[in-house]
Backbone as JSON, one array per atom type, in Angstrom:
{
  "sequence": "MFTSPRIIIFSQLTVRIEKDNTDIIFSTKKWVSNFVIRLNMCPFALHPFENDRIKYAVCNSRIVEDWVKHFINECNTLIETPKEDISTTLIIIANGLDLFDDYLDIVETFEEMIEYSGANKILQLATFHPQYQFEGTTYNDVTNYTNRSPYPIFHLLRTEEVSAAIEHYGNTKQIPIKNKKLLLEMGLEKILAFFPKTNP",
  "N": [[189.14, 201.53, 91.71], [191.54, 203.54, 91.08], [191.73, 206.83, 91.42], [193.91, 208.81, 91.54], [196.78, 210.05, 89.98], [198.4, 208.48, 87.21], [201.57, 206.52, 86.63], [202.59, 206.4, 83.28], [201.14, 203.95, 82.14], [201.87, 200.14, 81.25], [200.97, 197.48, 79.72], [200.81, 194.24, 80.99], [203.37, 194.01, 82.53], [206.51, 193.1, 83.15], [209.69, 192.77, 84.65], [213.08, 191.77, 84.95], [213.7, 190.47, 87.8], [215.45, 188.82, 90.1], [215.16, 186.4, 92.9], [215.86, 186.42, 95.07], [217.04, 188.62, 96.74], [218.56, 189.63, 99.12], [221.22, 189.94, 100.17], [221.55, 192.45, 98.6], [219.4, 194.4, 99.74], [220.13, 194.47, 102.28], [222.31, 195.7, 102.74], [221.88, 197.95, 101.63], [219.91, 199.02, 103.81], [221.78, 198.99, 105.95], [223.41, 200.77, 104.72], [221.32, 203.17, 105.03], [220.65, 202.96, 108.0], [223.69, 203.07, 109.13], [224.76, 204.89, 108.18], [223.19, 207.14, 106.93], [221.02, 207.93, 108.65], [222.23, 207.45, 111.28], [224.0, 209.69, 111.25], [222.67, 211.51, 110.79], [222.07, 212.42, 108.36], [219.69, 212.94, 107.13], [216.86, 214.15, 108.74], [214.76, 213.62, 108.52], [214.41, 210.66, 108.15], [214.08, 208.75, 109.98], [211.83, 208.2, 111.27], [210.21, 206.43, 109.24], [212.2, 204.45, 108.83], [212.03, 203.07, 110.93], [209.66, 202.01, 111.5], [209.76, 200.54, 109.39], [208.56, 201.17, 106.84], [210.0, 201.76, 104.39], [210.19, 200.61, 101.29], [212.03, 198.74, 99.84], [213.43, 198.4, 96.4], [214.38, 195.96, 94.18], [216.03, 195.92, 91.26], [217.5, 193.53, 88.89], [218.31, 193.52, 86.27], [220.1, 194.35, 83.56], [218.71, 195.9, 81.26], [217.88, 198.47, 79.85], [215.49, 198.95, 79.13], [213.96, 197.49, 81.12], [214.67, 199.13, 83.39], [213.05, 201.23, 83.38], [210.48, 199.77, 83.14], [210.37, 199.0, 85.49], [210.65, 201.22, 87.11], [208.3, 202.4, 86.48], [206.31, 200.56, 87.74], [206.91, 200.85, 90.4], [206.51, 203.42, 91.14], [203.34, 204.0, 90.28], [202.53, 201.89, 92.57], [203.67, 202.95, 94.62], [202.02, 205.57, 95.1], [199.11, 204.47, 94.69], [199.28, 203.14, 97.55], [198.55, 203.37, 100.49], [200.17, 205.89, 102.6], [200.39, 204.73, 105.19], [201.62, 202.27, 105.12], [203.78, 202.1, 103.08], [205.66, 204.15, 103.21], [207.93, 205.78, 101.64], [210.05, 204.81, 98.62], [212.82, 202.82, 97.72], [214.62, 202.73, 94.98], [216.43, 200.03, 93.93], [218.81, 199.82, 91.36], [220.86, 197.22, 90.62], [222.41, 196.29, 88.66], [224.8, 197.06, 85.83], [224.68, 199.84, 86.23], [226.62, 201.23, 86.59], [228.38, 203.98, 85.53], [228.49, 206.81, 86.22], [227.6, 209.05, 84.43], [225.61, 208.01, 82.84], [224.15, 206.91, 84.64], [222.9, 209.58, 85.56], [221.74, 210.3, 82.99], [219.42, 208.65, 82.98], [218.34, 209.34, 85.14], [217.52, 212.06, 84.53], [215.43, 211.2, 82.54], [213.65, 209.82, 84.13], [212.76, 212.01, 85.83], [211.48, 213.44, 83.76], [209.7, 211.8, 83.18], [207.6, 211.33, 85.57], [206.99, 214.08, 85.17], [205.49, 214.63, 82.81], [203.6, 212.79, 83.0], [201.92, 214.02, 85.02], [202.49, 213.57, 87.48], [203.89, 214.85, 89.15], [203.13, 216.01, 91.14], [202.48, 214.41, 93.36], [204.69, 212.92, 93.77], [208.47, 212.89, 94.09], [211.51, 213.01, 93.38], [214.65, 211.85, 94.61], [218.35, 211.11, 94.22], [220.98, 208.96, 94.32], [224.33, 207.31, 93.88], [226.82, 205.78, 93.94], [229.11, 206.53, 92.53], [228.46, 209.17, 92.91], [228.97, 213.12, 91.89], [229.23, 216.37, 92.67], [229.15, 218.85, 90.19], [231.81, 220.55, 89.73], [233.36, 219.73, 91.69], [236.33, 217.42, 92.89], [236.5, 213.72, 92.22], [237.55, 212.44, 94.94], [236.57, 214.42, 96.5], [235.56, 214.89, 99.51], [232.29, 216.09, 100.12], [231.0, 214.83, 98.21], [230.06, 212.69, 99.22], [227.76, 212.89, 100.49], [225.75, 211.88, 98.71], [226.14, 209.64, 98.16], [226.23, 206.0, 97.92], [225.78, 202.57, 98.34], [224.63, 201.1, 96.02], [223.25, 202.05, 92.62], [220.71, 204.27, 93.09], [217.66, 205.44, 93.22], [215.17, 207.52, 94.51], [211.94, 207.5, 95.68], [209.84, 209.63, 97.04], [207.15, 211.05, 98.43], [205.4, 214.02, 97.92], [203.53, 215.28, 99.82], [204.54, 214.28, 102.3], [206.99, 215.37, 102.09], [206.88, 217.76, 102.42], [205.11, 218.43, 104.64], [207.6, 217.49, 106.25], [209.3, 219.65, 105.77], [207.98, 222.09, 106.9], [207.55, 220.81, 109.54], [210.74, 220.79, 110.05], [211.36, 223.14, 109.41], [213.74, 225.3, 108.02], [214.67, 223.32, 105.71], [216.62, 223.79, 103.68], [219.36, 223.82, 104.66], [220.15, 221.45, 105.44], [221.62, 220.32, 103.77], [223.92, 221.57, 103.59], [224.36, 221.6, 106.34], [225.42, 218.93, 106.12], [227.39, 218.25, 104.1], [229.31, 219.81, 105.88], [229.81, 218.44, 107.93], [230.79, 215.98, 106.7], [233.4, 217.43, 105.82], [234.51, 218.01, 108.08], [234.7, 215.06, 109.23], [236.54, 213.68, 107.2], [237.98, 211.89, 104.94], [238.89, 209.56, 105.24], [237.84, 208.33, 107.71], [234.88, 208.55, 106.4], [234.91, 206.71, 104.44], [234.84, 204.43, 105.86], [232.17, 203.7, 105.95], [231.3, 203.02, 103.37], [232.2, 200.53, 101.77], [232.0, 199.24, 99.46], [232.08, 201.2, 97.69], [234.86, 202.1, 97.72], [237.47, 203.73, 96.33]],
  "CA": [[189.12, 202.41, 90.62], [192.22, 204.8, 91.65], [191.54, 208.4, 91.12], [195.45, 209.3, 91.4], [197.14, 210.55, 88.6], [199.53, 206.76, 87.39], [202.8, 207.12, 85.5], [202.08, 205.6, 82.04], [200.75, 202.01, 82.32], [202.35, 199.36, 79.95], [200.16, 196.18, 79.85], [201.58, 193.28, 81.4], [204.44, 194.33, 82.71], [207.34, 191.89, 82.95], [210.56, 192.98, 84.69], [213.57, 190.47, 85.66], [213.99, 190.32, 89.2], [215.88, 187.68, 90.92], [214.09, 186.08, 93.63], [216.77, 186.7, 96.52], [217.86, 190.18, 97.13], [218.99, 189.63, 100.39], [222.16, 190.94, 100.52], [221.54, 194.15, 98.58], [218.9, 195.46, 100.52], [221.14, 194.36, 103.7], [223.4, 196.44, 102.72], [220.85, 199.19, 101.67], [219.42, 199.24, 105.05], [222.92, 199.28, 106.72], [223.99, 202.1, 104.41], [220.27, 203.85, 105.66], [220.62, 202.86, 109.34], [224.57, 203.78, 110.21], [225.55, 206.42, 107.72], [221.85, 208.55, 107.14], [220.68, 207.9, 109.95], [223.3, 207.72, 112.52], [224.87, 210.85, 110.98], [221.35, 212.43, 110.82], [221.93, 213.22, 107.1], [218.65, 212.97, 106.81], [216.5, 214.13, 110.04], [212.99, 213.0, 108.8], [214.23, 209.41, 107.6], [214.32, 207.47, 111.12], [210.21, 207.33, 111.58], [209.72, 205.46, 108.17], [213.06, 203.51, 109.09], [211.97, 202.39, 112.44], [208.68, 201.81, 111.24], [209.37, 199.67, 108.58], [207.99, 201.63, 106.08], [210.58, 201.96, 103.58], [210.39, 199.74, 100.47], [213.34, 198.65, 98.72], [212.87, 197.66, 95.62], [215.22, 195.89, 93.36], [216.06, 195.25, 89.69], [218.79, 192.98, 88.65], [218.33, 193.49, 85.05], [220.87, 195.03, 82.96], [218.4, 196.14, 80.14], [217.35, 200.03, 80.1], [213.71, 199.3, 79.06], [213.23, 196.95, 82.33], [214.52, 199.95, 84.92], [211.73, 201.99, 82.99], [209.11, 199.36, 83.63], [210.27, 198.9, 87.17], [210.33, 202.46, 87.57], [206.84, 202.71, 86.58], [205.36, 199.79, 88.77], [207.04, 201.13, 91.5], [205.63, 204.91, 91.22], [202.28, 203.21, 90.85], [202.6, 201.19, 93.57], [203.49, 203.85, 96.17], [200.82, 206.12, 94.4], [198.57, 203.45, 95.26], [199.55, 202.11, 98.36], [198.41, 203.97, 101.82], [201.63, 206.12, 103.43], [200.71, 204.44, 106.48], [202.26, 201.3, 104.65], [204.54, 202.66, 102.64], [206.42, 205.86, 103.19], [209.05, 205.92, 100.29], [210.64, 203.83, 98.07], [214.49, 203.55, 97.34], [214.22, 201.81, 93.71], [217.81, 200.26, 93.54], [219.58, 199.21, 90.0], [222.19, 196.05, 90.8], [223.74, 195.85, 87.86], [224.56, 197.8, 84.76], [224.26, 201.37, 85.93], [228.03, 201.8, 87.35], [228.99, 204.77, 85.44], [227.5, 207.96, 86.95], [227.09, 209.78, 83.44], [224.81, 206.66, 82.38], [222.71, 207.2, 85.51], [222.16, 210.65, 85.38], [220.76, 210.39, 81.77], [218.35, 207.83, 83.43], [217.68, 210.71, 86.01], [216.94, 213.01, 83.26], [214.37, 210.71, 81.63], [212.76, 209.61, 85.13], [212.3, 212.93, 86.31], [210.45, 213.58, 82.74], [208.2, 210.82, 83.25], [207.08, 211.94, 86.92], [206.62, 215.68, 85.22], [204.78, 214.74, 81.9], [202.53, 212.07, 83.7], [201.34, 214.84, 86.15], [202.7, 212.4, 89.15], [204.78, 215.28, 90.13], [202.09, 216.66, 92.44], [202.7, 213.52, 94.16], [205.54, 212.26, 93.72], [209.63, 213.74, 93.97], [212.94, 211.79, 93.24], [215.84, 211.49, 95.2], [218.93, 210.69, 93.68], [221.64, 208.4, 94.71], [225.19, 206.78, 93.13], [228.1, 204.98, 94.46], [230.09, 207.68, 92.3], [228.25, 210.49, 92.88], [229.77, 213.94, 91.86], [228.53, 217.73, 92.0], [230.08, 219.78, 89.54], [233.04, 221.39, 90.52], [234.26, 218.86, 92.52], [236.93, 215.96, 92.41], [236.13, 212.28, 92.65], [237.52, 212.21, 96.04], [236.02, 215.29, 97.25], [234.09, 214.2, 100.81], [231.13, 216.65, 99.84], [230.24, 213.86, 97.1], [229.37, 211.52, 99.64], [226.23, 213.26, 100.96], [224.72, 211.38, 98.01], [226.65, 208.38, 97.43], [225.1, 204.87, 98.09], [225.93, 201.34, 97.92], [224.26, 201.32, 94.62], [222.78, 203.23, 92.12], [219.05, 204.43, 93.92], [216.44, 206.44, 93.03], [214.32, 207.56, 96.07], [210.47, 207.97, 95.14], [209.02, 210.54, 97.96], [205.77, 211.22, 98.72], [205.47, 215.54, 98.16], [203.03, 215.67, 101.01], [205.46, 214.0, 102.97], [208.65, 216.26, 101.71], [206.31, 219.66, 102.49], [205.06, 218.08, 106.05], [209.13, 217.56, 107.07], [209.96, 221.28, 105.96], [206.95, 222.59, 108.02], [208.0, 220.44, 110.84], [212.0, 221.04, 110.44], [211.94, 224.63, 109.1], [214.59, 225.76, 106.79], [215.25, 222.33, 105.32], [217.61, 223.81, 102.75], [220.48, 223.89, 105.49], [220.28, 220.35, 105.78], [222.72, 219.81, 102.62], [225.05, 222.75, 104.06], [225.19, 220.88, 107.72], [226.03, 217.81, 105.85], [228.75, 218.67, 103.89], [230.09, 220.66, 106.7], [230.03, 217.55, 109.01], [231.83, 215.51, 106.34], [234.42, 217.94, 106.06], [235.16, 217.5, 109.46], [234.95, 213.86, 109.16], [237.67, 213.31, 106.5], [237.84, 211.12, 103.53], [239.32, 208.31, 105.9], [236.36, 207.93, 108.36], [233.67, 208.05, 105.51], [235.48, 205.54, 103.79], [234.5, 203.06, 106.29], [230.72, 203.28, 105.86], [231.38, 202.79, 102.24], [233.12, 199.57, 101.63], [231.42, 198.86, 97.89], [232.69, 202.15, 96.81], [235.86, 202.62, 97.81], [238.27, 203.99, 94.8]],
  "C": [[190.06, 203.25, 91.43], [192.11, 206.03, 90.92], [193.19, 209.15, 90.82], [195.73, 208.97, 90.13], [198.2, 208.74, 88.84], [200.85, 207.43, 86.45], [201.88, 206.0, 84.33], [202.22, 204.35, 82.17], [201.52, 201.04, 81.1], [201.33, 197.7, 80.37], [200.89, 194.99, 79.95], [203.19, 193.09, 81.8], [205.56, 193.3, 83.61], [209.09, 192.65, 83.57], [211.64, 191.8, 85.85], [214.28, 190.67, 87.05], [214.25, 189.28, 89.88], [214.82, 187.66, 92.14], [214.85, 186.33, 95.44], [217.51, 187.58, 96.58], [218.48, 190.5, 98.48], [220.26, 190.63, 100.82], [222.21, 192.31, 99.97], [221.2, 194.65, 99.17], [219.41, 195.01, 102.21], [222.29, 195.63, 103.74], [223.23, 198.17, 102.27], [220.68, 199.85, 102.97], [220.43, 199.45, 105.78], [223.52, 200.79, 106.28], [222.97, 203.24, 105.36], [220.74, 204.18, 107.44], [222.07, 203.31, 109.74], [225.09, 204.72, 109.42], [224.22, 207.62, 107.44], [221.42, 208.78, 107.8], [221.54, 208.23, 110.98], [223.97, 209.09, 112.34], [224.36, 211.74, 110.81], [221.69, 213.17, 109.74], [220.9, 213.98, 106.78], [217.6, 213.07, 107.72], [214.97, 213.51, 110.14], [213.21, 211.4, 107.9], [214.09, 208.03, 108.8], [212.77, 206.95, 111.19], [210.62, 206.31, 110.45], [210.89, 204.1, 108.66], [212.34, 202.71, 110.02], [210.58, 201.7, 112.33], [208.18, 200.72, 110.31], [208.52, 199.93, 107.44], [208.39, 202.41, 104.59], [210.63, 200.47, 102.93], [211.4, 199.77, 99.69], [212.96, 197.63, 97.55], [214.0, 197.41, 94.22], [215.16, 195.12, 92.3], [217.49, 194.77, 89.56], [219.07, 193.24, 87.08], [219.24, 194.84, 84.7], [220.34, 195.92, 81.61], [217.77, 197.29, 81.0], [215.87, 199.9, 80.5], [212.97, 198.37, 80.62], [213.89, 197.91, 83.39], [213.5, 200.7, 84.69], [210.62, 201.11, 83.54], [209.16, 199.15, 85.24], [210.05, 199.98, 87.84], [208.95, 203.15, 87.87], [206.01, 202.16, 87.59], [205.56, 200.53, 90.01], [206.32, 202.96, 91.66], [204.28, 204.55, 91.01], [201.68, 202.81, 92.05], [202.7, 202.3, 95.14], [202.5, 205.19, 96.01], [199.39, 205.63, 95.09], [198.31, 202.95, 96.8], [199.44, 203.41, 99.48], [199.66, 204.39, 102.59], [201.82, 205.55, 104.62], [201.29, 202.63, 105.97], [203.44, 201.26, 104.17], [205.16, 203.97, 102.63], [206.88, 206.43, 102.37], [209.76, 204.91, 99.93], [212.05, 204.0, 97.7], [214.37, 201.96, 96.15], [215.78, 201.5, 93.84], [217.76, 199.21, 92.33], [220.97, 198.36, 90.23], [223.22, 196.22, 90.24], [223.47, 196.79, 86.86], [224.67, 199.67, 84.68], [225.62, 202.22, 86.86], [228.35, 203.37, 87.05], [227.95, 206.08, 85.63], [226.84, 209.08, 85.52], [225.8, 208.95, 83.19], [223.61, 207.21, 83.48], [221.88, 208.85, 85.71], [221.57, 211.1, 83.93], [219.56, 209.47, 82.3], [217.85, 208.48, 84.72], [216.64, 211.62, 85.48], [215.13, 212.19, 82.71], [213.35, 210.13, 82.85], [212.08, 210.83, 85.38], [211.03, 213.69, 85.5], [208.95, 212.65, 82.61], [207.29, 210.92, 84.33], [206.41, 213.48, 86.21], [205.34, 215.31, 84.3], [203.7, 213.56, 82.4], [201.34, 212.96, 84.64], [201.26, 214.09, 87.6], [203.38, 213.63, 89.65], [204.3, 216.25, 90.88], [201.86, 215.75, 93.32], [203.81, 213.27, 94.68], [207.18, 212.82, 93.74], [210.38, 212.72, 93.97], [214.06, 212.38, 93.61], [217.32, 210.88, 94.42], [220.28, 210.19, 94.53], [222.81, 207.51, 94.36], [226.31, 206.6, 93.74], [229.49, 205.92, 94.14], [229.56, 208.97, 91.9], [228.88, 211.67, 92.89], [229.09, 215.03, 91.51], [229.66, 218.09, 90.82], [230.76, 220.95, 89.94], [233.51, 221.12, 91.59], [235.01, 217.71, 92.04], [236.31, 214.91, 93.18], [235.91, 212.45, 93.94], [237.12, 213.2, 97.11], [234.94, 214.77, 98.65], [232.57, 214.88, 100.38], [230.27, 215.39, 98.87], [229.21, 212.94, 98.04], [228.04, 211.66, 100.5], [225.12, 212.57, 100.67], [225.04, 210.23, 97.27], [226.01, 207.23, 98.25], [225.92, 203.55, 98.02], [225.78, 200.9, 96.43], [223.58, 202.43, 94.23], [221.26, 202.95, 92.67], [218.43, 205.69, 93.56], [215.32, 206.36, 94.12], [213.29, 208.26, 95.47], [210.41, 208.9, 96.97], [207.93, 210.83, 97.97], [205.83, 213.07, 98.9], [204.97, 215.8, 99.11], [203.68, 215.47, 102.15], [206.71, 214.92, 103.29], [207.49, 217.61, 102.49], [205.82, 219.07, 104.42], [206.59, 218.47, 106.81], [209.46, 219.02, 106.64], [209.25, 222.14, 106.52], [207.55, 222.06, 109.3], [209.68, 221.03, 111.12], [212.65, 222.52, 109.79], [212.78, 224.46, 108.12], [215.36, 224.1, 106.21], [216.78, 222.73, 104.39], [219.38, 224.09, 103.76], [221.14, 222.44, 105.91], [221.42, 219.86, 104.95], [224.01, 220.14, 103.37], [225.47, 222.07, 105.43], [225.79, 219.71, 107.15], [227.41, 217.54, 105.22], [229.61, 219.16, 104.85], [230.39, 219.31, 107.74], [231.2, 216.46, 108.39], [233.01, 215.74, 106.07], [235.44, 217.57, 107.25], [235.78, 216.14, 109.64], [236.72, 213.43, 108.88], [237.53, 212.23, 106.02], [238.02, 209.45, 104.33], [237.85, 207.66, 106.47], [235.07, 207.43, 107.68], [233.91, 206.95, 105.0], [234.66, 204.39, 104.26], [232.95, 202.68, 106.19], [230.24, 203.05, 104.51], [232.23, 201.93, 101.43], [233.03, 199.02, 99.79], [231.93, 200.07, 97.06], [233.92, 202.82, 97.08], [237.15, 202.74, 96.49], [239.13, 203.08, 95.28]]
}
């Protein structure tokens, strides 16, 4: 019996997930490797990537209720699985969440679920989307690409690992500032080479 807090449990959860998500996972891994790690966008992504401790959880359904069930399943799995086996989870919504405003609505729902379940002491949520756009920027502002990805992604992180990273790397608040500066120096044309799926 697990003593860790769990996200709301549904009985007999069923999520429509295709058997073969090879291409989707390959594209996501390529983005993590070639963009996130190669450009050092996240300095603590390398270790779990090299040690195969990132779970890529794909949901192909276009139904919101299925996304919620999928999210709950993956939260519970991460909570109950040793960090030596799964360090972090990328929940990938392959279909039906193309509009960024719709994505933000789901983000709000998921964040509320984590908080109300009490799992916010264990899990944190980071967000990535092909059309990610920070408030006050234009669509093609290069700084938006710090949070752009091949597919809509909900990144589940362990709070203890985030805390450990902050302790090890110091002022992590400088990371997004550094990333935006790097992308401004690179320019849009070079950045788009990393995002063939999201080219405007």
